[in-house]
Short mmCIF file of C-alpha atoms in Angstrom, two decimals:
data_model
loop_
_atom_site.label_atom_id
_atom_site.label_comp_id
_atom_site.label_asym_id
_atom_site.label_seq_id
_atom_site.Cartn_x
_atom_site.Cartn_y
_atom_site.Cartn_z
CA UNK J 6 -21.15 6.97 19.79
CA UNK J 7 -18.85 6.28 22.58
CA UNK J 8 -19.97 2.52 23.06
CA UNK J 9 -19.59 1.93 19.68
CA UNK J 10 -16.02 3.08 19.47
CA UNK J 11 -15.10 1.37 22.55
CA UNK J 12 -16.35 -1.79 20.97
CA UNK J 13 -14.72 -1.57 17.64
CA UNK J 14 -11.14 -0.86 20.19
CA UNK J 15 -11.85 -3.63 22.31
CA UNK J 16 -12.17 -6.26 18.56
CA UNK J 17 -8.96 -4.32 17.25
CA UNK J 18 -6.90 -5.31 20.57
CA UNK J 19 -8.79 -9.06 20.84
CA UNK J 20 -7.55 -8.96 17.04
CA UNK J 21 -3.76 -7.32 18.00
CA UNK J 22 -3.26 -10.05 21.05
CA UNK J 23 -4.38 -13.04 18.59
CA UNK J 24 -3.81 -12.43 15.08
CA UNK J 25 -0.88 -9.69 15.23
CA UNK J 26 1.11 -11.38 17.86
CA UNK J 27 1.15 -14.23 15.99
CA UNK J 28 2.00 -13.05 12.82
CA UNK J 29 4.92 -11.20 14.80
CA UNK J 30 5.76 -14.79 16.21
CA UNK J 31 5.92 -16.88 13.03
CA UNK J 32 8.10 -13.45 10.97
CA UNK J 33 10.54 -13.88 14.01
CA UNK J 34 10.85 -17.11 13.02
CA UNK J 35 11.05 -17.20 10.26
CA UNK J 36 13.29 -14.16 10.09
CA UNK J 37 15.87 -16.24 12.52
CA UNK J 38 15.94 -19.08 9.73
CA UNK J 39 16.61 -16.59 6.71
CA UNK J 40 19.41 -14.92 8.82
CA UNK J 41 21.41 -18.05 9.28
CA UNK J 42 21.25 -18.48 5.81
CA UNK J 43 22.07 -14.96 4.68
CA UNK J 44 24.99 -14.73 7.19
CA UNK J 45 26.51 -18.03 6.19
CA UNK J 46 26.10 -16.58 2.48
CA UNK J 47 27.92 -13.44 3.51
CA UNK J 48 30.59 -14.65 5.67
CA UNK J 49 31.88 -16.57 2.29
CA UNK J 50 31.46 -13.20 0.52
CA UNK J 51 33.94 -11.76 3.35
CA UNK J 52 36.29 -14.63 2.38
CA UNK J 53 36.52 -13.53 -0.87
CA UNK J 54 35.99 -9.68 -0.83
CA UNK J 55 37.02 -7.95 2.59
CA UNK J 56 35.63 -5.00 1.47
CA UNK J 57 32.28 -6.44 2.05
CA UNK J 58 31.63 -7.21 5.51
CA UNK J 59 28.62 -8.68 6.98
CA UNK J 60 26.80 -5.85 8.86
CA UNK J 61 23.95 -8.44 10.23
CA UNK J 62 24.10 -8.45 13.59
CA UNK J 63 21.38 -8.95 16.15
CA UNK J 64 20.40 -6.43 18.79
CA UNK J 65 17.75 -6.28 20.87
CA UNK J 66 16.25 -9.35 19.41
CA UNK J 67 16.35 -7.03 16.00
CA UNK J 68 18.58 -7.75 13.24
CA UNK J 69 19.97 -4.55 12.17
CA UNK J 70 18.98 -3.25 8.51
CA UNK J 71 16.54 -5.92 7.96
CA UNK J 72 13.21 -5.19 6.84
CA UNK J 73 10.24 -7.35 6.35
CA UNK J 74 8.52 -6.63 3.06
CA UNK J 75 6.16 -9.13 3.71
CA UNK J 76 6.03 -12.63 5.81
CA UNK J 77 8.00 -14.06 2.65
CA UNK J 78 9.90 -11.58 1.70
CA UNK J 79 12.60 -9.50 3.27
CA UNK J 80 15.59 -7.39 2.39
CA UNK J 81 18.99 -7.14 4.58
CA UNK J 82 20.99 -3.79 4.09
CA UNK J 83 24.60 -4.48 3.94
CA UNK J 84 26.36 -1.30 5.24
CA UNK J 85 29.60 -0.45 3.30
CA UNK J 86 32.61 1.21 5.08
CA UNK J 87 34.19 4.54 3.80
CA UNK J 88 32.03 6.47 1.79
CA UNK J 89 34.42 9.56 3.31
CA UNK J 90 36.01 10.67 0.29
CA UNK J 91 33.06 11.19 -1.32
CA UNK J 92 30.06 14.38 -1.50
CA UNK J 93 26.70 13.25 -0.93
CA UNK J 94 24.70 15.00 -3.89
CA UNK J 95 20.95 15.48 -4.36
CA UNK J 96 19.74 18.02 -6.71
CA UNK J 97 16.06 16.62 -7.30
CA UNK J 98 17.14 15.84 -10.96
CA UNK J 99 16.67 12.10 -10.27
CA UNK J 100 13.43 11.99 -7.62
CA UNK J 101 14.38 9.70 -4.54
CA UNK J 102 18.17 9.06 -5.67
CA UNK J 103 21.32 10.91 -4.89
CA UNK J 104 24.81 10.21 -6.31
CA UNK J 105 28.23 10.03 -4.72
CA UNK J 106 31.06 12.48 -6.34
CA UNK J 107 34.81 12.04 -5.57
CA UNK J 108 35.70 15.57 -3.27
CA UNK J 109 37.54 17.82 -4.96
CA UNK J 110 41.38 17.77 -4.52
CA UNK J 111 41.16 13.98 -3.32
CA UNK J 112 42.59 11.34 -5.44
CA UNK J 113 40.60 8.05 -6.91
CA UNK J 114 43.74 6.17 -5.12
CA UNK J 115 42.40 7.35 -1.96
CA UNK J 116 39.06 5.20 -2.07
CA UNK J 117 38.50 2.12 -0.69
CA UNK J 118 36.11 1.28 -3.91
CA UNK J 119 38.64 2.96 -6.59
CA UNK J 120 37.47 0.44 -9.54
CA UNK J 121 33.64 1.47 -9.03
CA UNK J 122 34.67 5.11 -9.86
CA UNK J 123 33.12 6.51 -12.95
CA UNK J 124 35.41 8.46 -15.37
CA UNK J 125 33.39 11.52 -14.13
CA UNK J 126 34.08 10.79 -10.69
CA UNK J 127 30.72 9.26 -9.52
CA UNK J 128 30.70 6.04 -7.58
CA UNK J 129 28.33 3.93 -9.19
CA UNK J 130 25.91 2.01 -7.44
CA UNK J 131 25.32 -0.49 -10.35
CA UNK J 132 28.96 -1.37 -10.62
CA UNK J 133 29.51 -2.05 -6.93
CA UNK J 134 26.43 -4.07 -6.98
CA UNK J 135 27.48 -6.12 -10.25
CA UNK J 136 30.60 -7.00 -8.44
CA UNK J 137 28.81 -7.69 -5.40
CA UNK J 138 25.89 -10.03 -7.42
CA UNK J 139 29.12 -12.02 -8.70
CA UNK J 140 30.70 -12.58 -5.00
CA UNK J 141 27.18 -13.76 -3.86
CA UNK J 142 26.69 -16.07 -6.47
CA UNK J 143 30.00 -17.63 -5.91
CA UNK J 144 29.12 -17.83 -2.07
CA UNK J 145 26.28 -19.16 -2.78
CA UNK J 146 27.61 -22.28 -4.32
CA UNK J 147 30.12 -22.83 -1.67
CA UNK J 148 28.27 -21.98 1.73
CA UNK J 149 26.80 -24.67 3.89
CA UNK J 150 23.53 -23.94 2.96
CA UNK J 151 24.12 -24.51 -0.83
CA UNK J 152 21.26 -27.35 -0.46
CA UNK J 153 18.66 -25.09 0.31
CA UNK J 154 19.69 -21.37 -1.00
CA UNK J 155 19.74 -20.41 -4.55
CA UNK J 156 20.28 -16.97 -6.59
CA UNK J 157 17.37 -15.43 -8.07
CA UNK J 158 18.04 -15.06 -11.77
CA UNK J 159 16.80 -12.22 -14.51
CA UNK J 160 17.39 -9.14 -12.15
CA UNK J 161 19.98 -6.73 -11.53
CA UNK J 162 19.38 -6.89 -7.57
CA UNK J 163 21.09 -9.63 -5.60
CA UNK J 164 18.03 -11.90 -4.42
CA UNK J 165 18.17 -15.22 -2.84
CA UNK J 166 15.48 -17.65 -2.80
CA UNK J 167 15.47 -19.75 0.40
CA UNK J 168 13.97 -23.10 0.83
CA UNK J 169 11.71 -22.36 -2.19
CA UNK J 170 9.77 -20.30 0.50
CA UNK J 171 11.25 -16.84 1.26
CA UNK J 172 12.59 -14.22 -1.02
CA UNK J 173 15.84 -11.84 0.50
CA UNK J 174 17.25 -9.39 -1.63
CA UNK J 175 20.72 -8.05 -0.32
CA UNK J 176 21.20 -4.48 -0.95
CA UNK J 177 24.85 -2.59 -0.33
CA UNK J 178 24.57 0.41 1.21
CA UNK J 179 25.97 3.82 3.04
CA UNK J 180 24.76 4.86 6.10
CA UNK J 181 24.59 8.45 6.50
CA UNK J 182 23.91 10.15 10.02
CA UNK J 183 24.40 13.64 10.87
CA UNK J 184 23.29 14.90 7.42
CA UNK J 185 19.56 15.51 6.29
CA UNK J 186 19.26 15.41 1.98
CA UNK J 187 18.60 18.45 0.60
CA UNK J 188 15.42 16.80 -1.41
CA UNK J 189 13.76 16.17 1.95
CA UNK J 190 14.22 19.80 3.78
CA UNK J 191 11.01 20.97 3.57
CA UNK J 192 10.28 18.28 6.30
CA UNK J 193 9.19 19.19 8.85
CA UNK J 194 6.18 21.00 7.58
CA UNK J 195 5.92 24.52 8.94
CA UNK J 196 2.66 24.75 9.46
CA UNK J 197 1.92 21.33 11.02
CA UNK J 198 2.61 21.06 14.42
CA UNK J 199 3.86 17.12 14.89
CA UNK J 200 6.24 16.04 15.23
CA UNK J 201 7.47 18.60 17.76
CA UNK J 202 11.18 19.93 17.54
CA UNK J 203 12.75 17.32 19.81
CA UNK J 204 11.68 14.36 17.79
CA UNK J 205 12.63 15.93 14.80
CA UNK J 206 16.19 16.40 15.88
CA UNK J 207 16.00 12.89 16.55
CA UNK J 208 14.65 11.90 13.60
CA UNK J 209 17.23 13.82 11.51
CA UNK J 210 20.16 12.65 13.85
CA UNK J 211 19.02 9.16 12.61
CA UNK J 212 19.85 10.13 9.37
CA UNK J 213 19.59 7.93 6.32
CA UNK J 214 21.06 5.26 3.78
CA UNK J 215 21.89 5.33 0.08
CA UNK J 216 21.30 1.85 -1.48
CA UNK J 217 22.42 0.56 -4.28
CA UNK J 218 19.04 -0.61 -5.92
CA UNK J 219 16.72 -0.09 -9.16
CA UNK J 220 15.04 3.11 -8.34
CA UNK J 221 11.56 3.59 -8.45
CA UNK J 222 11.23 6.36 -10.50
CA UNK J 223 13.81 4.99 -13.39
CA UNK J 224 12.21 1.96 -14.46
CA UNK J 225 12.50 1.86 -17.94
CA UNK J 226 14.41 4.20 -18.63
CA UNK J 227 17.68 4.26 -16.86
CA UNK J 228 21.11 5.91 -18.36
CA UNK J 229 24.10 5.41 -16.98
CA UNK J 230 24.14 8.41 -15.10
CA UNK J 231 21.11 7.25 -13.25
CA UNK J 232 22.24 3.63 -12.98
CA UNK J 233 25.18 5.16 -11.27
CA UNK J 234 22.48 6.65 -8.75
CA UNK J 235 21.82 5.86 -5.42
CA UNK J 236 18.27 5.74 -3.78
CA UNK J 237 17.31 7.04 -0.63
CA UNK J 238 15.76 5.23 2.57
CA UNK J 239 14.86 6.47 5.58
CA UNK J 240 13.95 3.34 7.49
CA UNK J 241 15.71 3.89 10.69
CA UNK J 242 14.19 7.68 10.90
CA UNK J 243 10.57 6.22 9.69
CA UNK J 244 10.92 3.92 12.95
CA UNK J 245 11.77 6.90 15.30
CA UNK J 246 8.59 8.75 14.04
CA UNK J 247 6.33 5.89 15.05
CA UNK J 248 6.98 6.30 18.71
CA UNK J 249 4.75 6.75 21.17
CA UNK J 250 0.87 6.34 21.64
CA UNK J 251 -0.83 3.36 19.60
CA UNK J 252 0.91 4.05 16.52
CA UNK J 253 3.02 1.19 16.38
CA UNK J 254 -0.08 -0.92 17.11
CA UNK J 255 -1.84 1.00 14.34
CA UNK J 256 0.55 -0.07 12.09
CA UNK J 257 0.69 -4.09 12.81
CA UNK J 258 -2.62 -4.18 12.46
CA UNK J 259 -2.51 -2.47 9.38
CA UNK J 260 0.12 -5.40 8.08
CA UNK J 261 -1.69 -8.00 9.54
CA UNK J 262 -5.07 -7.10 7.36
CA UNK J 263 -2.74 -6.24 4.63
CA UNK J 264 -1.07 -9.77 4.60
CA UNK J 265 -4.09 -11.47 5.36
CA UNK J 266 -6.50 -9.74 2.65
CA UNK J 267 -4.63 -7.45 0.38
CA UNK J 268 -2.20 -10.05 -0.76
CA UNK J 269 -3.18 -9.53 -4.40
CA UNK J 270 -2.14 -10.24 -7.99
CA UNK J 271 0.44 -7.53 -9.59
CA UNK J 272 1.14 -6.76 -5.45
CA UNK J 273 -0.29 -3.54 -5.25
CA UNK J 274 0.35 -3.26 -1.74
CA UNK J 275 2.95 -3.65 0.52
CA UNK J 276 4.19 -3.03 4.44
CA UNK J 277 5.77 0.48 3.41
CA UNK J 278 2.82 1.89 2.03
CA UNK J 279 1.03 1.19 5.26
CA UNK J 280 3.70 2.74 7.24
CA UNK J 281 3.72 5.85 5.05
CA UNK J 282 -0.34 6.27 5.54
CA UNK J 283 0.47 6.00 9.41
CA UNK J 284 3.10 8.99 9.40
CA UNK J 285 0.62 11.08 7.38
CA UNK J 286 -2.14 9.93 9.72
CA UNK J 287 0.35 11.59 12.51
CA UNK J 288 0.34 14.62 10.67
CA UNK J 289 -3.76 15.09 10.34
CA UNK J 290 -4.09 13.85 14.28
CA UNK J 291 -1.09 15.93 15.65
CA UNK J 292 -2.00 15.74 19.10
CA UNK J 293 -0.48 12.77 21.41
CA UNK J 294 -3.97 12.53 22.96
CA UNK J 295 -5.20 11.41 19.43
CA UNK J 296 -3.14 8.18 19.84
CA UNK J 297 -4.41 7.17 22.80
CA UNK J 298 -5.56 3.39 23.08
CA UNK J 299 -9.28 4.61 22.87
CA UNK J 300 -8.29 6.28 19.32
CA UNK J 301 -7.31 3.15 17.62
CA UNK J 302 -10.31 2.49 15.98
CA UNK J 303 -10.67 5.87 14.69
CA UNK J 304 -6.99 5.87 13.64
CA UNK J 305 -7.29 2.90 11.75
CA UNK J 306 -10.17 3.81 9.96
CA UNK J 307 -8.71 7.18 8.79
CA UNK J 308 -5.84 5.14 7.53
CA UNK J 309 -8.21 2.64 5.50
CA UNK J 310 -9.83 5.34 4.10
CA UNK J 311 -6.96 7.11 2.83
CA UNK J 312 -5.36 4.08 1.42
CA UNK J 313 -8.44 3.63 -0.68
CA UNK J 314 -7.88 7.41 -1.64
CA UNK J 315 -4.60 6.78 -2.74
CA UNK J 316 -5.57 3.69 -4.69
CA UNK J 317 -8.41 5.63 -6.52
CA UNK J 318 -6.12 8.40 -7.33
CA UNK J 319 -3.18 5.81 -7.93
CA UNK J 320 -0.69 8.19 -6.22
CA UNK J 321 0.66 7.18 -2.62
CA UNK J 322 3.40 9.99 -2.29
CA UNK J 323 6.41 8.97 -0.30
CA UNK J 324 6.64 10.67 3.43
CA UNK J 325 10.02 12.42 3.05
CA UNK J 326 10.05 13.16 -0.61
CA UNK J 327 6.78 13.63 -1.50
CA UNK J 328 7.84 14.08 -5.42
CA UNK J 329 8.46 10.33 -5.44
CA UNK J 330 5.11 7.90 -6.23
CA UNK J 331 5.19 4.75 -4.59
CA UNK J 332 2.47 3.49 -6.84
CA UNK J 333 4.61 3.93 -9.82
CA UNK J 334 4.83 1.19 -12.02
CA UNK J 335 1.85 -0.83 -10.56
CA UNK J 336 -0.48 -1.87 -12.96
CA UNK J 337 -3.88 0.49 -12.57
CA UNK J 338 -6.00 -2.75 -12.77
CA UNK J 339 -4.17 -3.90 -9.51
CA UNK J 340 -4.59 -0.68 -7.77
CA UNK J 341 -8.34 -0.62 -8.78
CA UNK J 342 -8.96 -4.04 -7.20
CA UNK J 343 -7.02 -3.27 -4.05
CA UNK J 344 -9.29 -0.52 -3.65
CA UNK J 345 -12.38 -2.51 -4.09
CA UNK J 346 -11.04 -4.54 -1.46
CA UNK J 347 -9.70 -2.18 0.64
CA UNK J 348 -13.31 -0.58 0.57
CA UNK J 349 -14.97 -4.28 1.42
CA UNK J 350 -12.61 -4.57 4.67
CA UNK J 351 -13.03 -0.81 6.18
CA UNK J 352 -17.10 -1.27 5.38
CA UNK J 353 -16.88 -4.91 7.42
CA UNK J 354 -15.00 -3.29 10.17
CA UNK J 355 -16.40 -0.38 10.65
CA UNK J 356 -20.27 -1.78 10.42
CA UNK J 357 -19.58 -4.99 12.60
CA UNK J 358 -16.28 -4.65 14.57
CA UNK J 359 -16.98 -8.48 15.87
CA UNK J 360 -16.18 -9.72 12.07
CA UNK J 361 -12.69 -9.04 13.05
CA UNK J 362 -12.55 -12.82 14.76
CA UNK J 363 -13.36 -13.96 11.00
CA UNK J 364 -10.59 -11.63 9.20
#
């Protein structure tokens, strides 16, 4: 048993050093290329409208606010200033979303974003995005990369297609630190010893972002109140959770396997599903020793089996907001197909670790 476990870990490490590292290097190169173009576009936006200041800065070899969705798809979060005159309200009426309401006694004129405040005093995510989209469209025509970048049409999101190869979504957002949303107040679960109190404090201090984008749970039935709402996102908090042991290595393996074998019609699976399932696996295996190098094979198998289960049930709950289903709106046939493919992959890795050389 131990020999089989060690064999699997050996082949996973080999896979990590060869396939995962080359994937990382290729994506880093793409990110540099993409960020040059995006920075140039945002510089033009800033000239036209100083309220939209580019926050795409490089720190320690990573770009703040950039998320890799797949090797050809990225999201850049553009942090806006001065949320201060608004109250953050998440009463659970819009799963995964919250609203920003003008604080009592504050005049509209005190806000930097005065013309985007609705009659009932809400700062409209949709109105800000609509204005931003117009500015980006103008900037694309003026920027020095205008030959290689164009706007993606037929969407209310702000998306750029670069060199006909990459798609980058630029999402206006507010950073909320020092508060934790009521809709995630159940976390951490009292009966689960992971993460420890220090890590919980760090995660909550990271806070969350409020994004101006279409909300998962509202697809197809957006009332005006809903389109004014902001989407909750916990990228930094989630990254903080996955520090220590082989957690990040495990996620890197899952992303690489996804890119190579689970990029399927209907796009049922993305990197975020993998990240979510690693967090759930941490709860199931709360001890640090469960994440030692020699447990890498067990953890990876556990996550792949959990993924198959989620695909078969057609439900993948968001880690911090479990009432939100990350498979919402995905075609059932695509989820079934992904379940079959994931099962083939898991079986192959478990019964014949050497097959990783070809995967």
